[in-house]
Short mmCIF file of C-alpha atoms and ligand atoms in Angstrom, two decimals:
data_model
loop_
_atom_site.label_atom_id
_atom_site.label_comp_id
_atom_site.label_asym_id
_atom_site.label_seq_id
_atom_site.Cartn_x
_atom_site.Cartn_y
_atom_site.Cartn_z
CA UNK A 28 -36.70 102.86 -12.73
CA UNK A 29 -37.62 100.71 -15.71
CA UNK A 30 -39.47 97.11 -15.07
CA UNK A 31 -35.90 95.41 -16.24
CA UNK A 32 -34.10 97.82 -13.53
CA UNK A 33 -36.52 96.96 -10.80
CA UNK A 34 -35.64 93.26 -11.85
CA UNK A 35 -32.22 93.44 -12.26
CA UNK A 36 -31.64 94.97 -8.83
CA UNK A 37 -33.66 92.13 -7.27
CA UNK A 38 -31.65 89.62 -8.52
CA UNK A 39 -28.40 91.48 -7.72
CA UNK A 40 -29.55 91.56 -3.91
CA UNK A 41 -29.79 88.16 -3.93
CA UNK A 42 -27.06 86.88 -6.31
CA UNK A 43 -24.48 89.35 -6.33
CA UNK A 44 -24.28 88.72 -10.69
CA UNK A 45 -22.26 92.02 -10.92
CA UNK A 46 -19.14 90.64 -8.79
CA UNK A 47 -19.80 87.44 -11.62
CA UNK A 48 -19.92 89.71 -14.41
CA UNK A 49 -16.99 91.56 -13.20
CA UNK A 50 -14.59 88.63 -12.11
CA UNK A 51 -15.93 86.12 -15.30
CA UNK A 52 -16.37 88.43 -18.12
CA UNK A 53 -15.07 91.93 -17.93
CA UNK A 54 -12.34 91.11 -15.42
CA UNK A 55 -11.27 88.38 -17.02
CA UNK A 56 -8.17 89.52 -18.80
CA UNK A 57 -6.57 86.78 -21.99
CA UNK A 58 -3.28 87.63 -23.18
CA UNK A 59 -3.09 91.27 -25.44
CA UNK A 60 -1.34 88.95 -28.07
CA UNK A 61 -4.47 86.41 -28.40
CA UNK A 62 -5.11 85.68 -32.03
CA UNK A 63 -8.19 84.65 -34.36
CA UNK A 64 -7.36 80.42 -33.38
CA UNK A 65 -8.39 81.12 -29.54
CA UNK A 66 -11.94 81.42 -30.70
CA UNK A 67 -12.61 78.02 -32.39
CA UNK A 68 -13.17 76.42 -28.47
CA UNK A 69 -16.59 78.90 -28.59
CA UNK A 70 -17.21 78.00 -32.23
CA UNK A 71 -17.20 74.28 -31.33
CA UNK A 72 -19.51 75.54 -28.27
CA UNK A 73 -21.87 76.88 -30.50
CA UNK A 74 -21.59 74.10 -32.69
CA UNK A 75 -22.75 71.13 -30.26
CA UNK A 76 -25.58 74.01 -28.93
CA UNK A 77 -26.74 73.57 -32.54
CA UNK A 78 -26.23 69.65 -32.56
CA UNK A 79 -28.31 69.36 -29.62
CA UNK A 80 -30.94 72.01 -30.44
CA UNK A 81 -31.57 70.92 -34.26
CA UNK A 82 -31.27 67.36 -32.85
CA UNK A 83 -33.79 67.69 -30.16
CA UNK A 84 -36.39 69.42 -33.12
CA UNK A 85 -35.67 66.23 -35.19
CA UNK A 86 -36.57 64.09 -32.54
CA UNK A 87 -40.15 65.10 -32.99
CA UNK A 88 -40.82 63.88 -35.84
CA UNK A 89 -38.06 61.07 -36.11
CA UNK A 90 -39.37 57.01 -35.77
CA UNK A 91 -36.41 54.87 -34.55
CA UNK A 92 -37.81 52.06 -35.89
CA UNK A 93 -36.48 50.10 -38.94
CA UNK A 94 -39.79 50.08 -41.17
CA UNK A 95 -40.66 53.35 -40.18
CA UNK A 96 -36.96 55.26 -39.79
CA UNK A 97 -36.57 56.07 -43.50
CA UNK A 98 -40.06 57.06 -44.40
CA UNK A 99 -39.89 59.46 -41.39
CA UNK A 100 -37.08 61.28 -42.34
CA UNK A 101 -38.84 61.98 -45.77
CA UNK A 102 -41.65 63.08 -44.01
CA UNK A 103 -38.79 65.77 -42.51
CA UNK A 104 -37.31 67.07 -45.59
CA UNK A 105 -40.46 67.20 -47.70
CA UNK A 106 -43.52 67.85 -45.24
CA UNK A 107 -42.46 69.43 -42.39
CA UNK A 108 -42.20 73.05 -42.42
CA UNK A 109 -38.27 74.22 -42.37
CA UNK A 110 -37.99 70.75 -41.63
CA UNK A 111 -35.30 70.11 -44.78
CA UNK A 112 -33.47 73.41 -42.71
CA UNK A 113 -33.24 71.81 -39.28
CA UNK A 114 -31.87 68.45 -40.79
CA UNK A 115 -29.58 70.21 -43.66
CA UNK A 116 -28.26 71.68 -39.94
CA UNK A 117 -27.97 68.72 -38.13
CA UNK A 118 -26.18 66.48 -41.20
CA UNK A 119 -23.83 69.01 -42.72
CA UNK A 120 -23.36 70.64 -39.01
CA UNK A 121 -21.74 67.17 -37.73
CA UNK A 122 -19.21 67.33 -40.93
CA UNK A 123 -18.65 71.03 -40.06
CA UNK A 124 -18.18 70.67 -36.46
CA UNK A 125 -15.62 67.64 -37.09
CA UNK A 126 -13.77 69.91 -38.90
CA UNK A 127 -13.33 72.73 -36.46
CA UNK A 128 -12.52 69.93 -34.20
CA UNK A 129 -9.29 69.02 -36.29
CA UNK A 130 -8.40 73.29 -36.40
CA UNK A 131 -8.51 73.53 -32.75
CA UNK A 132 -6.31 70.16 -32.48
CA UNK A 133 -3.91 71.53 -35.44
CA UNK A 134 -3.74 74.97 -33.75
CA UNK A 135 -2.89 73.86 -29.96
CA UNK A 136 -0.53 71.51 -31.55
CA UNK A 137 1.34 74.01 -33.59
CA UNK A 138 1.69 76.79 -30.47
CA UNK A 139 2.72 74.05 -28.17
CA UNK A 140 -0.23 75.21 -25.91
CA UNK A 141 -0.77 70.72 -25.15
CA UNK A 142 2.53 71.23 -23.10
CA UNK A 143 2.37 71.43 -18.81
CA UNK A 144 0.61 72.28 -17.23
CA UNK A 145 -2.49 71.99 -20.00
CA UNK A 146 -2.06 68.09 -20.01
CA UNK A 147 -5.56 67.35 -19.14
CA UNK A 148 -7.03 69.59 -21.52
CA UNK A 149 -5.24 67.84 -24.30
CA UNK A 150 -6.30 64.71 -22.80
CA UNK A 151 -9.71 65.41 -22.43
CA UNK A 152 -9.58 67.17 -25.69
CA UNK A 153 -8.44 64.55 -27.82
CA UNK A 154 -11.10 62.12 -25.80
CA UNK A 155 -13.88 64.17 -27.04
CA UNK A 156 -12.81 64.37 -30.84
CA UNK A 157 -13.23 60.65 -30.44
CA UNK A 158 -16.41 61.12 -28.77
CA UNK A 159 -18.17 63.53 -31.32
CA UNK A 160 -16.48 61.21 -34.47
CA UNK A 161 -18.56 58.52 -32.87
CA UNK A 162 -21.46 60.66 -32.15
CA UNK A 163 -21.55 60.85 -35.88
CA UNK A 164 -21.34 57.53 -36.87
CA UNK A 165 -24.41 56.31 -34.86
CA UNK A 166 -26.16 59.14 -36.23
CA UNK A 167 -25.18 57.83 -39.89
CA UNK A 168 -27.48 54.53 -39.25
CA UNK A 169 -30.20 56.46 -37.94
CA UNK A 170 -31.94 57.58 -41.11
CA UNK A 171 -32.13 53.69 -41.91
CA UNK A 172 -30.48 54.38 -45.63
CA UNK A 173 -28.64 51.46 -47.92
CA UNK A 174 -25.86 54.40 -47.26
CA UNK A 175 -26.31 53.72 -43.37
CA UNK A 176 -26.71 50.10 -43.67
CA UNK A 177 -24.15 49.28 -45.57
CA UNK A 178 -21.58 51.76 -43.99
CA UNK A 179 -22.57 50.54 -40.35
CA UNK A 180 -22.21 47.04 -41.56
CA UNK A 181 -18.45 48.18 -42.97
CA UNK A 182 -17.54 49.83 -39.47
CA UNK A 183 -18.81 46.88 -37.09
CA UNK A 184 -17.35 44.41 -39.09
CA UNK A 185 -13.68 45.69 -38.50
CA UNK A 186 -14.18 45.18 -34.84
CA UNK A 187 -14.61 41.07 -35.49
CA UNK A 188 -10.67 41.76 -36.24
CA UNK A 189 -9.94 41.78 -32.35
CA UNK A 190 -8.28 38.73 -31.21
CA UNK A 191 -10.44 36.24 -29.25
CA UNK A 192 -13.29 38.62 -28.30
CA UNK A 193 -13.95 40.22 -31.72
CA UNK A 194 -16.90 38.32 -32.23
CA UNK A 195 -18.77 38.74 -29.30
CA UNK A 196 -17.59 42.48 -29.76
CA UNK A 197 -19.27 42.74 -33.22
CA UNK A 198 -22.72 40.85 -32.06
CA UNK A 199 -22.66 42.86 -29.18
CA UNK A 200 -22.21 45.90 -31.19
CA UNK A 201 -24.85 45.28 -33.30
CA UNK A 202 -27.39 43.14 -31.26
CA UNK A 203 -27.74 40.27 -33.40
CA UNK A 204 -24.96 38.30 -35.94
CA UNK A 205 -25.93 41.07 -38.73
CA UNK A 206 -27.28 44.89 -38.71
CA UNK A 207 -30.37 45.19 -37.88
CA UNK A 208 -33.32 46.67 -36.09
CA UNK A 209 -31.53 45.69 -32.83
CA UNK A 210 -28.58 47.67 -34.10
CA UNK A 211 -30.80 50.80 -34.49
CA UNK A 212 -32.13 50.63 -31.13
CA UNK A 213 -28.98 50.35 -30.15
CA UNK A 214 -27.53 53.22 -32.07
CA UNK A 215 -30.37 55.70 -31.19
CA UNK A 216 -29.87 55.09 -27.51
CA UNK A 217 -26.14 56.10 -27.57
CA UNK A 218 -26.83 58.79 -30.43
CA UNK A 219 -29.34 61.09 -28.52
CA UNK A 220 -28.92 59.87 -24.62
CA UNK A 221 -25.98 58.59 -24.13
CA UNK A 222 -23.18 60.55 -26.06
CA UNK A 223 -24.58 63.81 -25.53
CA UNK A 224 -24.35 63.39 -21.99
CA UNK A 225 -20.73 62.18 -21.54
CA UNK A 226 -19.88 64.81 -24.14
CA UNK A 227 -21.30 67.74 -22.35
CA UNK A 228 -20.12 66.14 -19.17
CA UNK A 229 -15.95 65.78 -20.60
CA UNK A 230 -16.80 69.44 -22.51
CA UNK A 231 -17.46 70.74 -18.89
CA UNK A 232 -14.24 69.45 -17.53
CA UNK A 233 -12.39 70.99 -20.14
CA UNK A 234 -13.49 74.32 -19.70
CA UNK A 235 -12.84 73.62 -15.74
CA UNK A 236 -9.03 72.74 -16.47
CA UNK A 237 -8.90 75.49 -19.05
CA UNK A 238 -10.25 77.79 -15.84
CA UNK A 239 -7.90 76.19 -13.16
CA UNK A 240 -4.46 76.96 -15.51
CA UNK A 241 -5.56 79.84 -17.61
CA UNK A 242 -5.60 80.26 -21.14
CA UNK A 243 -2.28 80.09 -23.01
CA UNK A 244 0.07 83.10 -24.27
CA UNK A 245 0.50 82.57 -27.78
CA UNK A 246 4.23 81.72 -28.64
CA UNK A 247 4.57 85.13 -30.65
CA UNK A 248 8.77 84.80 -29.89
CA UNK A 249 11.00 82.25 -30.55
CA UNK A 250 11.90 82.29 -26.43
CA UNK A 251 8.04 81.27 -25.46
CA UNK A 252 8.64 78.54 -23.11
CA UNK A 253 5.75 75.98 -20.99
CA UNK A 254 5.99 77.46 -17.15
CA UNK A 255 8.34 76.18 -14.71
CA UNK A 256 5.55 73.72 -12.61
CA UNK A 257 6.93 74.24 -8.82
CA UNK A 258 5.50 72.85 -5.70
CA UNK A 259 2.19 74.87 -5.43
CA UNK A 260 -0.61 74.93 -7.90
CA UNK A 261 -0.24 78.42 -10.05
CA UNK A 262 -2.50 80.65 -12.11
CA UNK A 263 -1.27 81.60 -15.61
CA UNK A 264 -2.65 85.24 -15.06
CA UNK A 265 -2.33 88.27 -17.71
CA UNK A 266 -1.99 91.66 -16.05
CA UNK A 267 -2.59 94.13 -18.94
CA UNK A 268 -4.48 91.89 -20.99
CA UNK A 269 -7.67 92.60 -22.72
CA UNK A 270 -10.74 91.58 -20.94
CA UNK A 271 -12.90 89.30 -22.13
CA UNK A 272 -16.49 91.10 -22.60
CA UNK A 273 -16.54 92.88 -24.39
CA UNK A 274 -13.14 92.15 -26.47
CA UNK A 275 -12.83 89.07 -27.06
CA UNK A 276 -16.18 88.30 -26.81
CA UNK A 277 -16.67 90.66 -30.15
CA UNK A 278 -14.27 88.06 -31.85
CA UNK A 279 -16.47 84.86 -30.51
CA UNK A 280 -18.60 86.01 -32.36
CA UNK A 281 -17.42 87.31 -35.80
CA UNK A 282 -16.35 83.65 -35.97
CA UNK A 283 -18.76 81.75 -34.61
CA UNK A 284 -20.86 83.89 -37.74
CA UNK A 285 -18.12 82.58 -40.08
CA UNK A 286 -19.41 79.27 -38.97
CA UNK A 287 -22.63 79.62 -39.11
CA UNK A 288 -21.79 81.51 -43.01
CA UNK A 289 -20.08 78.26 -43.88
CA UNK A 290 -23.21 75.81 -42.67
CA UNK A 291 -25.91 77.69 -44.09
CA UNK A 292 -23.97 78.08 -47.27
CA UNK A 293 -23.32 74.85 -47.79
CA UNK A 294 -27.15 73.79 -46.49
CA UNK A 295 -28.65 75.95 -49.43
CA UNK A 296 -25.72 75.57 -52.30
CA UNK A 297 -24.60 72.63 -51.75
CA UNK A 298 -27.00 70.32 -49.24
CA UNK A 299 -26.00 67.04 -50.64
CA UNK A 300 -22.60 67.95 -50.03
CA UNK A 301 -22.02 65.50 -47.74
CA UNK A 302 -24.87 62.75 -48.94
CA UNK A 303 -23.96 59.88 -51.92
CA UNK A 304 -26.51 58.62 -54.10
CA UNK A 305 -27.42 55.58 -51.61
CA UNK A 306 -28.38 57.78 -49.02
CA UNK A 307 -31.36 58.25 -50.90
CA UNK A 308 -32.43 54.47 -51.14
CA UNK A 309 -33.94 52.94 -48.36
CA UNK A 310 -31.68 50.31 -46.46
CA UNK A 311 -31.98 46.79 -48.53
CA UNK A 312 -29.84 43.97 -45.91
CA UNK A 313 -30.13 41.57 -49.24
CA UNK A 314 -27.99 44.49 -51.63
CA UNK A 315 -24.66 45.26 -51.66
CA UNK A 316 -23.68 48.77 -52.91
CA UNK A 317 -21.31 48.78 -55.24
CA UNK A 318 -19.23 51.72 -53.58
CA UNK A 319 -19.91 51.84 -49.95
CA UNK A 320 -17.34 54.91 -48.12
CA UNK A 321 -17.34 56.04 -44.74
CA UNK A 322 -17.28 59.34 -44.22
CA UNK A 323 -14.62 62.11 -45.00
CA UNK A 324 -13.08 61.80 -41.32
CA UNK A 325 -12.77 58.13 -41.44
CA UNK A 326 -11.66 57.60 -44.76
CA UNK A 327 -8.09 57.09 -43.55
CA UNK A 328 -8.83 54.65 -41.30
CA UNK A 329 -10.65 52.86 -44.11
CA UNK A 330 -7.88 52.79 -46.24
CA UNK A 331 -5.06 51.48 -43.04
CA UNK A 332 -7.98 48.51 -43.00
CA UNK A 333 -7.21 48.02 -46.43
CA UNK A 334 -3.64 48.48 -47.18
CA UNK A 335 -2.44 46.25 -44.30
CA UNK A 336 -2.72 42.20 -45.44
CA UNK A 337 -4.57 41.55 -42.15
CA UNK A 338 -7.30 44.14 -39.75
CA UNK A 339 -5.41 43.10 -37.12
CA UNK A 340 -2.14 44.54 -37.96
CA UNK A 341 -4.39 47.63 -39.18
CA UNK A 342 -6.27 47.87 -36.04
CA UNK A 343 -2.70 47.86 -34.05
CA UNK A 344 -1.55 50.79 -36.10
CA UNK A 345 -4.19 52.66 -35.85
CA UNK A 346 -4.46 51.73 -32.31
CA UNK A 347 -0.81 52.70 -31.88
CA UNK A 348 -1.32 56.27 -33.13
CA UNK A 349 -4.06 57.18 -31.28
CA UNK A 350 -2.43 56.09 -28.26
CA UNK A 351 0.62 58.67 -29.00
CA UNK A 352 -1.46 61.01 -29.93
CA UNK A 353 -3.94 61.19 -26.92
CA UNK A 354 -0.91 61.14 -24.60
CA UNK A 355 1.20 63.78 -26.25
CA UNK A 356 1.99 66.09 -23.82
CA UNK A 357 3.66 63.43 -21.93
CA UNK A 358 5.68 62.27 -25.13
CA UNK A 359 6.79 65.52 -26.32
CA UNK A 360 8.05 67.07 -22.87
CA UNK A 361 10.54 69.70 -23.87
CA UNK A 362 9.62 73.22 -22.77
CA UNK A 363 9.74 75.52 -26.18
CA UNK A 364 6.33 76.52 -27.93
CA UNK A 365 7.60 78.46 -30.76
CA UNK A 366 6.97 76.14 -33.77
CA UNK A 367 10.70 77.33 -35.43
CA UNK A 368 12.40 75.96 -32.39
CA UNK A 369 10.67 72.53 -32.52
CA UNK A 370 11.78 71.60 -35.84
CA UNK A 371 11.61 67.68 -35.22
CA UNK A 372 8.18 67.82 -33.60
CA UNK A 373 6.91 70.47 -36.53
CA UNK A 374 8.40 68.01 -38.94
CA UNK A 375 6.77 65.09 -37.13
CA UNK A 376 3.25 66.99 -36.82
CA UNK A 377 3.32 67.89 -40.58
CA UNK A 378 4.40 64.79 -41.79
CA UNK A 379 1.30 62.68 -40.02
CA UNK A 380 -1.13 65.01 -41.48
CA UNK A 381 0.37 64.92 -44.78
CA UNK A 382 0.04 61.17 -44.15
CA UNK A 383 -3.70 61.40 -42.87
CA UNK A 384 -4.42 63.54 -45.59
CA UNK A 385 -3.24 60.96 -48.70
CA UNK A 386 -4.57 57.99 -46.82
CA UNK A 387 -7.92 60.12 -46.84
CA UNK A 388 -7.32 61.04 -50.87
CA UNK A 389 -6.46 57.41 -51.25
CA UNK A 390 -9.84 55.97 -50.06
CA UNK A 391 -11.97 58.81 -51.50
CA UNK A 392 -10.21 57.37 -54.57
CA UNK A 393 -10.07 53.68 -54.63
C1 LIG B 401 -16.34 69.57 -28.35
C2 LIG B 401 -15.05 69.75 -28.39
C3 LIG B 401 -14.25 70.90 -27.77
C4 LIG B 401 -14.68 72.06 -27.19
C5 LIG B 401 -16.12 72.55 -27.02
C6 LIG B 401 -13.50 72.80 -26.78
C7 LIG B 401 -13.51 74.06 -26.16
C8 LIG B 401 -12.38 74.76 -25.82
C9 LIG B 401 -12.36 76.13 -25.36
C10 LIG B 401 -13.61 77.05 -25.21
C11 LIG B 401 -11.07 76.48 -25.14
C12 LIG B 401 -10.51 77.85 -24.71
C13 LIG B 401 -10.29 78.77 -25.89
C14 LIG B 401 -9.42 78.21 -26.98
O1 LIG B 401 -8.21 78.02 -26.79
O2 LIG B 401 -9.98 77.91 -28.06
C15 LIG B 401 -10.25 75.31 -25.40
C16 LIG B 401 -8.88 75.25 -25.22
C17 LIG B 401 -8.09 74.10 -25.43
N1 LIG B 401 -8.50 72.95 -26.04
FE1 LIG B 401 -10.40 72.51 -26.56
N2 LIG B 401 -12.37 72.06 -27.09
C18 LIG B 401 -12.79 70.90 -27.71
C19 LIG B 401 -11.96 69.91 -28.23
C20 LIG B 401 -10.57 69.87 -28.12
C21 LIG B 401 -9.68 68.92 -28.77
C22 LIG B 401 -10.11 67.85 -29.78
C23 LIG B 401 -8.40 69.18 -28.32
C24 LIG B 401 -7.12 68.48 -28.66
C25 LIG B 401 -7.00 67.21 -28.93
C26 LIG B 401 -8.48 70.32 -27.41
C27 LIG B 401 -7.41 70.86 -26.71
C28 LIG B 401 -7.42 72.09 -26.11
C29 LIG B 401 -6.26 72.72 -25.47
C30 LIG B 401 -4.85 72.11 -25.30
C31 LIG B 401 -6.68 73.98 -25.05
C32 LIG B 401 -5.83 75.03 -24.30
C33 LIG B 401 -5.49 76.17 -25.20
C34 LIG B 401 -4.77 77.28 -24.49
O3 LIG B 401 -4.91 77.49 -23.27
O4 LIG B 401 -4.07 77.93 -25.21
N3 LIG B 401 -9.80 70.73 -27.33
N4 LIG B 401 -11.07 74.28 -25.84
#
């Protein structure tokens, strides 16, 4: 028997990994219909894997400090070897993984799989798009740029728009009545301790729920329908299916490698992609850029800010559509899945992305 045999069966004694193997992997039958959309939850896996691995190698060489942050982060692109690679990652991987983040949304919402019993996995779901989209904007301040000052300045000064607290809200956010090296401390903290924890944490839970109800059949026929909930907890199980290892597994990863195709094309054709010219100036608290944008994701939100005579009435909007969003599944209750048979929902759905989409266009633009 070879060294890795001997090993193996030691373990197996002990842990019984074949009966995990078998019941988590090989027994673990998804529905024979599955299709190519049921694989972005393991691309945005892999995704945060690389956020926390290429953020972890930054850290080494990374000074949080306001006189220092900048310089350091030159130090990364220029002098450290394959340094330019692992930030490249890091920068265009949080734009990348934001938008896989929208797909998966866009693709449960279209096959109806938000509906009962999968409440709590939209719910925890939409919490941790919110989550990562703030992940990346205190990593925008951390490189210490005019681009990060300035946008940082633009974002915490829309929270003053809350009534009576606002103030304290925005000094609190920032530690001090402007940006500053309090706001950096502040930023890092969250950025590399704090979000990644509470994101890994809610990114657990959701693959718990997704274990507890079982993945989704795909609403291939206009008579898919959510289950009947009755008075005991149920299983969606598929008898026949195809297992996971090696099957579906095999499709992981084909598009998990699309990802990582897309990232590493953009990081050596395009690696200013996602950077504007004041990204390269280091941040100046007495000079106002003349075109300061937030980026692609919140560009919408930008623009409600602007369009709407006061922030508060913009803040209630957005406020307002979040809130229907994130609780969904307990708006849109009817029991079809088949997108043809939902025409005022499909309508409804296409319509507010059409809607987020312009608004986005709009601020690029103005
Ligand atoms: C870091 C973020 C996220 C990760 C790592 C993640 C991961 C996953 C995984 C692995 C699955 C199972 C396979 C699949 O259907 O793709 C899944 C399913 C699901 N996710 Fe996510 N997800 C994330 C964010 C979201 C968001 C933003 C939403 C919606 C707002 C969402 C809603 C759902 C729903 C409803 C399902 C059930 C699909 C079904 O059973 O058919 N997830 N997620």
């Amino acid at each position: 028997m070879t060294l890795f045999g001997k090993l193996y069966n030691w373990v197996e004694l002990r842990l019984g990994i074949s009966q995990v193997i078998e019941k988590e992997m090989t027994g673990y039958l998804l529905p024979r219909t599955i299709n190519s959309w049921y694989s972005l939850g393991s691309v945005l896996l892999f995704a945060f894997a690389l956020q926390v691995v290429s953020g972890i190698l930054l850290l080494i060489y990374y000074v949080p400090d306001a006189d220092k942050a900048f310089k350091s982060v030159s130090v990364i692109m220029n002098e450290i070897p394959f340094g330019w690679l692992i930030r490249l990652s890091h920068a265009v991987g949080s734009n990348l993984m934001v938008a896989a983040l929208f797909l998966h949304m866009f693709s449960v919402l279209f096959m109806g799989s938000y509906k009962k019993p999968r409440e709590l996995q939209w719910v925890s779901g939409f919490t941790l798009l919110n989550l990562v989209m703030g992940i990346s904007l205190t990593g925008y301040l951390l490189p210490w740029s005019q681009l990060s000052f300035w946008a940082t300045t633009v974002a915490t000064n829309s929270v003053g728009a809350v009534p009576v607290i606002g103030e304290f809200l925005v000094e609190f956010i920032r530690g001090g009545k402007l940006v500053g090296p309090p706001t950096l401390g502040r930023f890092f903290a969250i950025h590399v301790a704090l979000l990644p924890l509470v994101i890994a944490g809610l990114i657990a839970a959701h693959l718990f729920f997704l274990k507890r109800t079982g993945i989704s059949t795909p609403p291939t026929s206009d008579t898919a329908t959510a289950p009947q909930l009755g008075n005991s907890y149920r299983y969606e199980k598929h008898e026949g299916g195809i297992p996971f290892f090696p099957n579906f597994f095999l499709h992981d990863m084909s598009s998990v490698a699309i990802y990582v195709a897309c990232l590493l094309g953009v990081v050596y054709f395009s690696p200013y992609l996602f950077f504007t010219p004041d990204s390269f100036v280091p941040a100046n608290p007495f000079q106002t850029p003349a075109h300061i944008k937030p980026e692609w994701y919140f560009l919408a939100n930008y623009q409600i800010l602007k369009i709407f005579p006061s922030e508060i009435i913009g803040l209630t909007v957005q406020g307002g559509a979040m809130t229907i969003i994130a609780l969904l599944p307990f708006v849109d209750r009817g029991d079809k899945r088949y997108p043809l048979k939902r025409p005022l929902f499909m309508a409804c759905a296409i319509g507010g992305i059409a809607l987020f989409l312009a608004l986005s266009i709009w601020g690029h633009l103005s």
